[in-house]
Amino acid sequence: MTNPATAPPAATAGQLPETMQAVVCHGPRDYRLEEVPVPSVPDGGALVRVEAVGICASDLKCYHGAAKFWGDDNRPAWAETEVVPGHEFTGVVVELDDEARARWGVEVGDRVVSEQIVPCWECRYCQRGEYWMCAPHGMYGFKRRTPGAMAPYMTFPPEALVHKVSSDLPPAHAAFAEPLSCALHAVERANIRFGDVVVVAGCGPIGLGMIAGASARSPQHVVALDLEPGKLELAAKCGADVTVNIGTDDAEAVVRSLTEGYGADVYLEGTGHPSAVAQGLGLLRKLGTYVEYSVFKDDVTVDWSIISDDKELDVLGAHLGPGCWPAAIRMIESGGLPMDEICTHQLPLDRFQDGLDLVASGTESIKVSLLPR
């Protein structure tokens, strides 16, 4: 992998090629590498040379056309066609105007990340400061008006949220700011206290970020659940002080032993598997807190009386990473996370299908990234 410190300088506008190879969505299971025009810089925006783009579980679910991806049967079940996918990325600013320079505080040559949602800044949610729930939002890699990063170049529109990140990091590590910010938002939603026993279900990219974020809150215990021994070892390096292989160990017995029989205070769900939902409701104590982050491929059915009559639980959703990007970037830049072990695979852009297949297998990788250049 090329060290960004020794990489060739970013091209100026006059040196840019006219076309580039990019992954383009044509529908479920129909993503193609195609020659497309290099995008033009929008007024008030920026042109960015992409260094790395991660493949997310939501990318995979879009690729497979998951029926419930959008949460609305009247909307498409996958990304709009003719769109370049990719919403977790990092790159170097190639071109921007004075308006964008002043708004974002960045210069040509800076390494940057951009939050995955592009808000309108005018709807009810944006006006209330709840930009991550913007009603008519753009989303990199899912809508035609906001093409994503599975390409050598992409643009940031003027409405985008942009953050600088250290050029000393390997590109795949810098791109991990997106999933880590999402995980940290789920942790914030949980309102973890010092004496809490926190259970995190799943030790993939989101779950590992949840573990790191929960550990930073200094609860009594952070318990990691997974089926893969290697992922549980990695969870311990991210801050879990108790790890449980749910295929061989009794998770409920472990949690009860840590809580005088009461159950966990907080359960963070990061697997996207229906069985993890019922598992969490069972592991929680009365008046406990359940936080759901995952995007589910299938419907989930639970006994709602557990939530109400039995335990009076707080059940919370979490979406994107609002307000958490600076903290995620600091956490990665600090060197405290085992990023080389989290970012397991970096592939050239023309192996995007191999990347999707690796994510689909679920056992051979943690975070898979494409390096367009």
Coordinates of C-alpha atoms in Angstrom, one line a residue:
M1 CA 0.0 0.0 0.0
T2 CA 1.4 3.4 -0.9
N3 CA 2.4 5.6 1.9
P4 CA 0.5 8.9 1.6
A5 CA 3.7 10.8 2.6
T6 CA 5.5 9.5 -0.6
A7 CA 2.5 9.4 -2.9
P8 CA 2.6 11.7 -6.0
P9 CA 1.1 15.2 -5.4
A10 CA -2.5 15.7 -6.2
A11 CA -3.2 16.8 -9.8
T12 CA -4.2 20.4 -10.5
A13 CA -7.3 21.1 -12.4
G14 CA -5.3 21.5 -15.6
Q15 CA -3.7 18.0 -15.3
L16 CA -6.9 16.1 -14.6
P17 CA -7.9 13.3 -17.0
E18 CA -11.2 13.7 -18.8
T19 CA -12.5 10.2 -17.8
M20 CA -11.9 7.7 -15.1
Q21 CA -12.9 4.1 -14.2
A22 CA -15.6 3.9 -11.6
V23 CA -17.9 1.3 -10.1
V24 CA -21.5 2.1 -11.2
C25 CA -24.7 0.6 -9.8
H26 CA -27.2 -0.7 -12.4
G27 CA -29.4 -2.5 -9.9
P28 CA -29.2 -5.4 -7.5
R29 CA -26.2 -7.7 -8.1
D30 CA -25.3 -5.5 -11.2
Y31 CA -22.4 -3.3 -10.3
R32 CA -20.0 -2.6 -13.2
L33 CA -16.6 -1.0 -13.6
E34 CA -17.1 1.6 -16.3
E35 CA -15.4 4.6 -17.9
V36 CA -17.1 7.8 -16.8
P37 CA -16.3 11.5 -16.9
V38 CA -14.2 13.0 -14.1
P39 CA -16.8 15.2 -12.3
S40 CA -16.7 19.0 -12.4
V41 CA -16.4 21.0 -9.2
P42 CA -19.8 22.3 -8.1
D43 CA -20.0 26.0 -7.1
G44 CA -19.1 26.2 -3.5
G45 CA -17.9 22.6 -3.4
A46 CA -14.7 20.6 -3.9
L47 CA -13.1 18.0 -6.1
V48 CA -11.4 15.3 -4.2
R49 CA -8.9 12.6 -5.3
V50 CA -10.2 9.4 -3.5
E51 CA -7.5 7.5 -1.6
A52 CA -9.7 4.7 0.1
V53 CA -13.3 3.8 0.3
G54 CA -14.6 1.2 2.7
I55 CA -17.3 -1.4 1.9
C56 CA -20.1 -1.3 4.4
A57 CA -22.7 -3.8 5.3
S58 CA -25.3 -1.3 4.0
D59 CA -23.4 -1.3 0.6
L60 CA -23.7 -5.0 0.6
K61 CA -27.4 -4.9 1.4
C62 CA -28.0 -2.4 -1.4
Y63 CA -26.0 -4.6 -3.8
H64 CA -28.3 -7.5 -2.9
G65 CA -31.4 -5.3 -3.2
A66 CA -32.5 -5.9 0.4
A67 CA -36.3 -5.2 0.5
K68 CA -36.2 -3.3 3.8
F69 CA -33.1 -1.3 3.2
W70 CA -34.8 2.0 2.9
G71 CA -37.4 1.2 5.5
D72 CA -40.2 2.2 3.1
D73 CA -41.9 -0.2 0.6
N74 CA -42.6 2.7 -1.7
R75 CA -39.0 3.5 -2.2
P76 CA -36.3 1.6 -4.2
A77 CA -34.8 -1.3 -2.4
W78 CA -31.3 -0.5 -3.5
A79 CA -29.3 2.6 -4.5
E80 CA -30.5 4.5 -7.5
T81 CA -29.2 3.3 -10.8
E82 CA -26.3 5.0 -12.6
V83 CA -24.8 5.9 -9.2
V84 CA -21.2 5.4 -8.1
P85 CA -21.4 3.7 -4.6
G86 CA -19.2 4.3 -1.6
H87 CA -20.0 6.5 1.5
E88 CA -17.1 5.8 3.8
F89 CA -13.9 7.3 2.3
T90 CA -11.0 9.6 2.6
G91 CA -9.3 11.7 -0.1
V92 CA -7.1 14.7 -0.9
V93 CA -8.6 18.1 -2.0
V94 CA -7.7 18.8 -5.6
E95 CA -9.8 21.8 -6.3
L96 CA -12.1 24.1 -4.4
D97 CA -13.2 27.8 -4.5
D98 CA -12.9 30.5 -1.9
E99 CA -16.4 29.9 -0.6
A100 CA -15.7 26.2 0.2
R101 CA -12.2 27.1 1.6
A102 CA -13.8 29.5 4.1
R103 CA -16.7 27.2 5.0
W104 CA -14.7 24.0 5.6
G105 CA -11.3 25.5 6.6
V106 CA -9.5 23.2 4.1
E107 CA -6.9 23.8 1.4
V108 CA -5.9 22.1 -1.8
G109 CA -3.7 19.1 -0.7
D110 CA -5.4 18.6 2.6
R111 CA -6.7 15.1 3.4
V112 CA -10.4 15.1 4.2
V113 CA -13.4 13.0 5.0
S114 CA -17.0 14.0 4.6
E115 CA -20.0 12.9 6.6
Q116 CA -22.1 10.4 4.6
I117 CA -25.2 12.5 4.7
V118 CA -25.5 15.7 2.7
P119 CA -28.3 17.7 4.4
C120 CA -30.5 20.3 2.8
W121 CA -30.1 22.7 5.8
E122 CA -33.7 23.9 5.2
C123 CA -36.1 21.2 6.3
R124 CA -37.6 20.9 9.8
Y125 CA -34.9 18.6 11.1
C126 CA -32.0 20.6 9.7
Q127 CA -33.6 23.8 11.2
R128 CA -33.7 22.1 14.6
G129 CA -30.1 21.1 14.3
E130 CA -31.0 17.4 13.7
Y131 CA -29.3 17.4 10.3
W132 CA -28.6 13.6 10.3
M133 CA -32.4 13.1 10.0
C134 CA -32.7 15.6 7.0
A135 CA -35.9 14.7 5.1
P136 CA -34.8 15.3 1.5
H137 CA -31.1 14.5 2.2
G138 CA -28.4 13.4 -0.2
M139 CA -26.3 10.4 0.7
Y140 CA -23.0 9.7 -0.9
G141 CA -23.2 6.6 -3.1
F142 CA -26.9 6.1 -3.0
K143 CA -28.4 9.0 -4.9
R144 CA -27.6 10.4 -8.3
R145 CA -27.1 13.9 -7.0
T146 CA -24.4 12.7 -4.6
P147 CA -22.2 10.1 -6.3
G148 CA -19.9 8.1 -4.0
A149 CA -16.3 7.2 -3.7
M150 CA -15.7 4.0 -5.7
A151 CA -13.9 6.1 -8.2
P152 CA -10.6 8.0 -8.5
Y153 CA -12.3 11.3 -8.1
M154 CA -15.5 12.6 -6.4
T155 CA -17.1 15.9 -5.5
F156 CA -18.3 17.4 -2.3
P157 CA -21.4 19.6 -2.7
P158 CA -21.5 22.9 -0.8
E159 CA -24.0 21.4 1.7
A160 CA -21.6 18.7 2.8
L161 CA -20.0 18.4 6.2
V162 CA -16.2 18.1 5.8
H163 CA -13.4 17.3 8.3
K164 CA -9.6 17.3 8.0
V165 CA -7.7 14.1 8.9
S166 CA -4.0 13.4 9.3
S167 CA -2.1 12.6 6.2
D168 CA 0.2 10.4 8.3
L169 CA -2.5 7.7 8.5
P170 CA -2.8 4.9 6.0
P171 CA -5.7 5.7 3.7
A172 CA -7.8 2.8 4.9
H173 CA -7.4 3.8 8.5
A174 CA -8.5 7.4 7.7
A175 CA -11.6 6.1 5.9
F176 CA -12.6 4.2 9.1
A177 CA -13.7 7.5 10.6
E178 CA -17.2 6.9 9.1
P179 CA -18.1 3.6 10.7
L180 CA -16.4 4.6 13.9
S181 CA -18.4 7.8 14.1
C182 CA -21.6 5.8 13.7
A183 CA -20.5 3.5 16.5
L184 CA -19.7 6.4 18.8
H185 CA -23.2 7.9 18.2
A186 CA -24.8 4.6 19.3
V187 CA -22.6 4.8 22.5
E188 CA -23.8 8.4 23.1
R189 CA -27.4 7.3 22.7
A190 CA -26.9 4.7 25.5
N191 CA -25.9 7.3 28.1
I192 CA -23.5 4.9 29.7
R193 CA -22.7 5.4 33.4
F194 CA -19.6 4.4 35.4
G195 CA -21.2 1.4 37.2
D196 CA -22.9 0.0 34.1
V197 CA -22.3 -3.5 32.6
V198 CA -22.5 -2.9 28.8
V199 CA -23.0 -5.7 26.3
V200 CA -22.0 -5.3 22.7
A201 CA -23.4 -7.8 20.2
G202 CA -21.2 -8.3 17.2
C203 CA -17.5 -7.6 16.7
G204 CA -17.4 -6.3 13.2
P205 CA -16.4 -2.7 12.3
I206 CA -19.4 -1.2 14.1
G207 CA -19.3 -3.5 17.1
L208 CA -15.6 -2.9 17.6
G209 CA -16.2 0.8 17.4
M210 CA -19.0 0.5 20.0
I211 CA -16.6 -1.5 22.3
A212 CA -13.9 1.2 22.0
G213 CA -16.5 4.0 22.6
A214 CA -18.1 2.2 25.5
S215 CA -14.8 1.5 27.1
A216 CA -13.9 5.2 26.9
R217 CA -16.9 5.9 29.1
S218 CA -15.3 3.7 31.9
P219 CA -18.2 1.5 32.7
Q220 CA -17.8 -1.4 35.2
H221 CA -17.6 -4.0 32.3
V222 CA -17.7 -4.1 28.5
V223 CA -18.9 -7.5 27.4
A224 CA -18.3 -8.5 23.7
L225 CA -20.4 -11.2 22.0
D226 CA -19.5 -12.9 18.8
L227 CA -19.2 -16.4 17.2
E228 CA -15.6 -15.9 15.9
P229 CA -12.7 -16.4 18.3
G230 CA -10.5 -14.1 16.2
K231 CA -13.0 -11.2 16.4
L232 CA -13.3 -11.7 20.1
E233 CA -9.6 -11.4 20.5
L234 CA -9.7 -8.2 18.6
A235 CA -12.6 -7.0 20.7
A236 CA -10.4 -7.4 23.8
K237 CA -7.8 -5.1 22.1
C238 CA -10.5 -2.5 21.5
G239 CA -11.5 -2.4 25.2
A240 CA -13.7 -5.4 26.0
D241 CA -12.8 -6.8 29.4
V242 CA -15.1 -9.8 29.0
T243 CA -15.5 -11.8 25.7
V244 CA -18.2 -14.4 25.1
N245 CA -18.4 -16.9 22.2
I246 CA -22.1 -17.3 21.9
G247 CA -21.6 -20.5 20.0
T248 CA -19.9 -22.3 22.9
D249 CA -20.7 -20.2 26.0
D250 CA -23.8 -19.2 27.9
A251 CA -24.0 -15.4 27.4
E252 CA -26.9 -15.0 29.8
A253 CA -25.0 -16.9 32.6
V254 CA -21.9 -14.7 32.1
V255 CA -23.9 -11.5 32.2
R256 CA -25.9 -12.6 35.3
S257 CA -22.7 -13.5 37.1
L258 CA -21.4 -10.0 36.5
T259 CA -24.6 -8.2 37.7
E260 CA -25.7 -10.1 40.8
G261 CA -28.3 -11.8 38.7
Y262 CA -30.0 -8.6 37.5
G263 CA -28.9 -8.4 33.9
A264 CA -27.0 -5.9 31.7
D265 CA -27.6 -2.2 32.1
V266 CA -27.0 -1.5 28.4
Y267 CA -27.1 -3.6 25.2
L268 CA -25.7 -2.3 21.9
E269 CA -26.7 -4.3 18.9
G270 CA -24.3 -4.2 15.9
T271 CA -24.9 -7.5 14.1
G272 CA -28.0 -6.9 12.0
H273 CA -29.1 -10.5 12.8
P274 CA -32.7 -10.9 14.0
S275 CA -31.6 -13.4 16.8
A276 CA -29.5 -10.6 18.4
V277 CA -32.6 -8.6 19.1
A278 CA -34.3 -11.2 21.3
Q279 CA -30.9 -12.0 22.8
G280 CA -30.5 -8.4 23.9
L281 CA -34.0 -8.1 25.4
G282 CA -33.3 -11.2 27.4
L283 CA -29.9 -10.1 28.7
L284 CA -31.1 -6.7 29.9
R285 CA -32.2 -5.9 33.4
K286 CA -35.4 -4.2 34.2
L287 CA -35.2 -0.5 33.2
G288 CA -32.2 -1.3 31.0
T289 CA -31.3 0.4 27.7
Y290 CA -31.3 -1.2 24.3
V291 CA -29.6 0.6 21.4
E292 CA -30.2 -0.6 17.9
Y293 CA -27.8 0.5 15.1
S294 CA -27.9 -2.3 12.5
V295 CA -29.6 -2.3 9.1
F296 CA -31.6 -5.5 8.9
K297 CA -32.1 -7.5 5.8
D298 CA -35.1 -9.5 7.3
D299 CA -38.1 -8.6 9.4
V300 CA -37.6 -9.0 13.2
T301 CA -40.3 -10.1 15.5
V302 CA -40.0 -9.9 19.3
D303 CA -42.3 -10.2 22.3
W304 CA -43.1 -6.6 23.0
S305 CA -44.4 -7.4 26.5
I306 CA -40.7 -7.8 27.5
I307 CA -40.1 -4.2 26.5
S308 CA -43.2 -2.9 28.3
D309 CA -44.9 -5.1 31.0
D310 CA -41.9 -7.2 32.0
K311 CA -39.0 -4.7 32.1
E312 CA -40.0 -1.2 31.0
L313 CA -36.9 -0.9 28.8
D314 CA -35.6 2.2 26.9
V315 CA -35.3 1.1 23.3
L316 CA -33.4 3.5 21.2
G317 CA -32.4 3.7 17.5
A318 CA -29.2 5.2 16.3
H319 CA -28.5 6.5 12.8
L320 CA -25.2 7.8 11.3
G321 CA -22.6 9.6 13.4
P322 CA -23.8 13.2 14.1
G323 CA -21.4 15.2 16.2
C324 CA -19.1 12.2 16.6
W325 CA -16.7 12.7 13.6
P326 CA -14.1 14.8 15.4
A327 CA -14.0 12.2 18.3
A328 CA -13.7 9.3 15.8
I329 CA -10.8 11.1 14.0
R330 CA -9.0 11.8 17.2
M331 CA -9.4 8.2 18.3
I332 CA -7.9 6.9 15.1
E333 CA -5.1 9.4 15.0
S334 CA -4.2 8.6 18.7
G335 CA -3.0 5.2 17.7
G336 CA -5.0 3.5 20.5
L337 CA -7.0 1.2 18.2
P338 CA -5.5 -1.9 16.5
M339 CA -6.2 -0.4 13.1
D340 CA -3.9 -2.7 11.2
E341 CA -6.0 -5.6 12.5
I342 CA -9.3 -3.9 11.9
C343 CA -8.5 -2.8 8.3
T344 CA -7.9 -6.4 7.1
H345 CA -8.2 -6.0 3.3
Q346 CA -7.3 -3.3 0.8
L347 CA -8.0 -4.1 -2.8
P348 CA -7.7 -2.2 -6.1
L349 CA -10.9 -0.8 -7.5
D350 CA -11.2 -3.4 -10.2
R351 CA -11.5 -6.0 -7.5
F352 CA -14.7 -4.5 -6.1
Q353 CA -16.6 -7.7 -6.5
D354 CA -14.0 -9.6 -4.5
G355 CA -14.5 -6.9 -1.8
L356 CA -18.2 -7.3 -1.8
D357 CA -17.8 -11.1 -1.5
L358 CA -15.4 -10.8 1.4
V359 CA -17.9 -8.6 3.3
A360 CA -20.7 -11.1 2.5
S361 CA -18.8 -14.0 3.8
G362 CA -18.5 -12.3 7.2
T363 CA -15.7 -14.6 8.5
E364 CA -12.6 -13.7 6.4
S365 CA -12.4 -10.0 7.0
I366 CA -13.2 -7.1 9.3
K367 CA -13.0 -3.9 7.3
V368 CA -12.5 -4.2 3.5
S369 CA -11.5 -1.1 1.6
L370 CA -10.9 -0.3 -2.1
L371 CA -8.0 1.9 -3.1
P372 CA -9.0 3.6 -6.4
R373 CA -5.4 4.7 -7.2

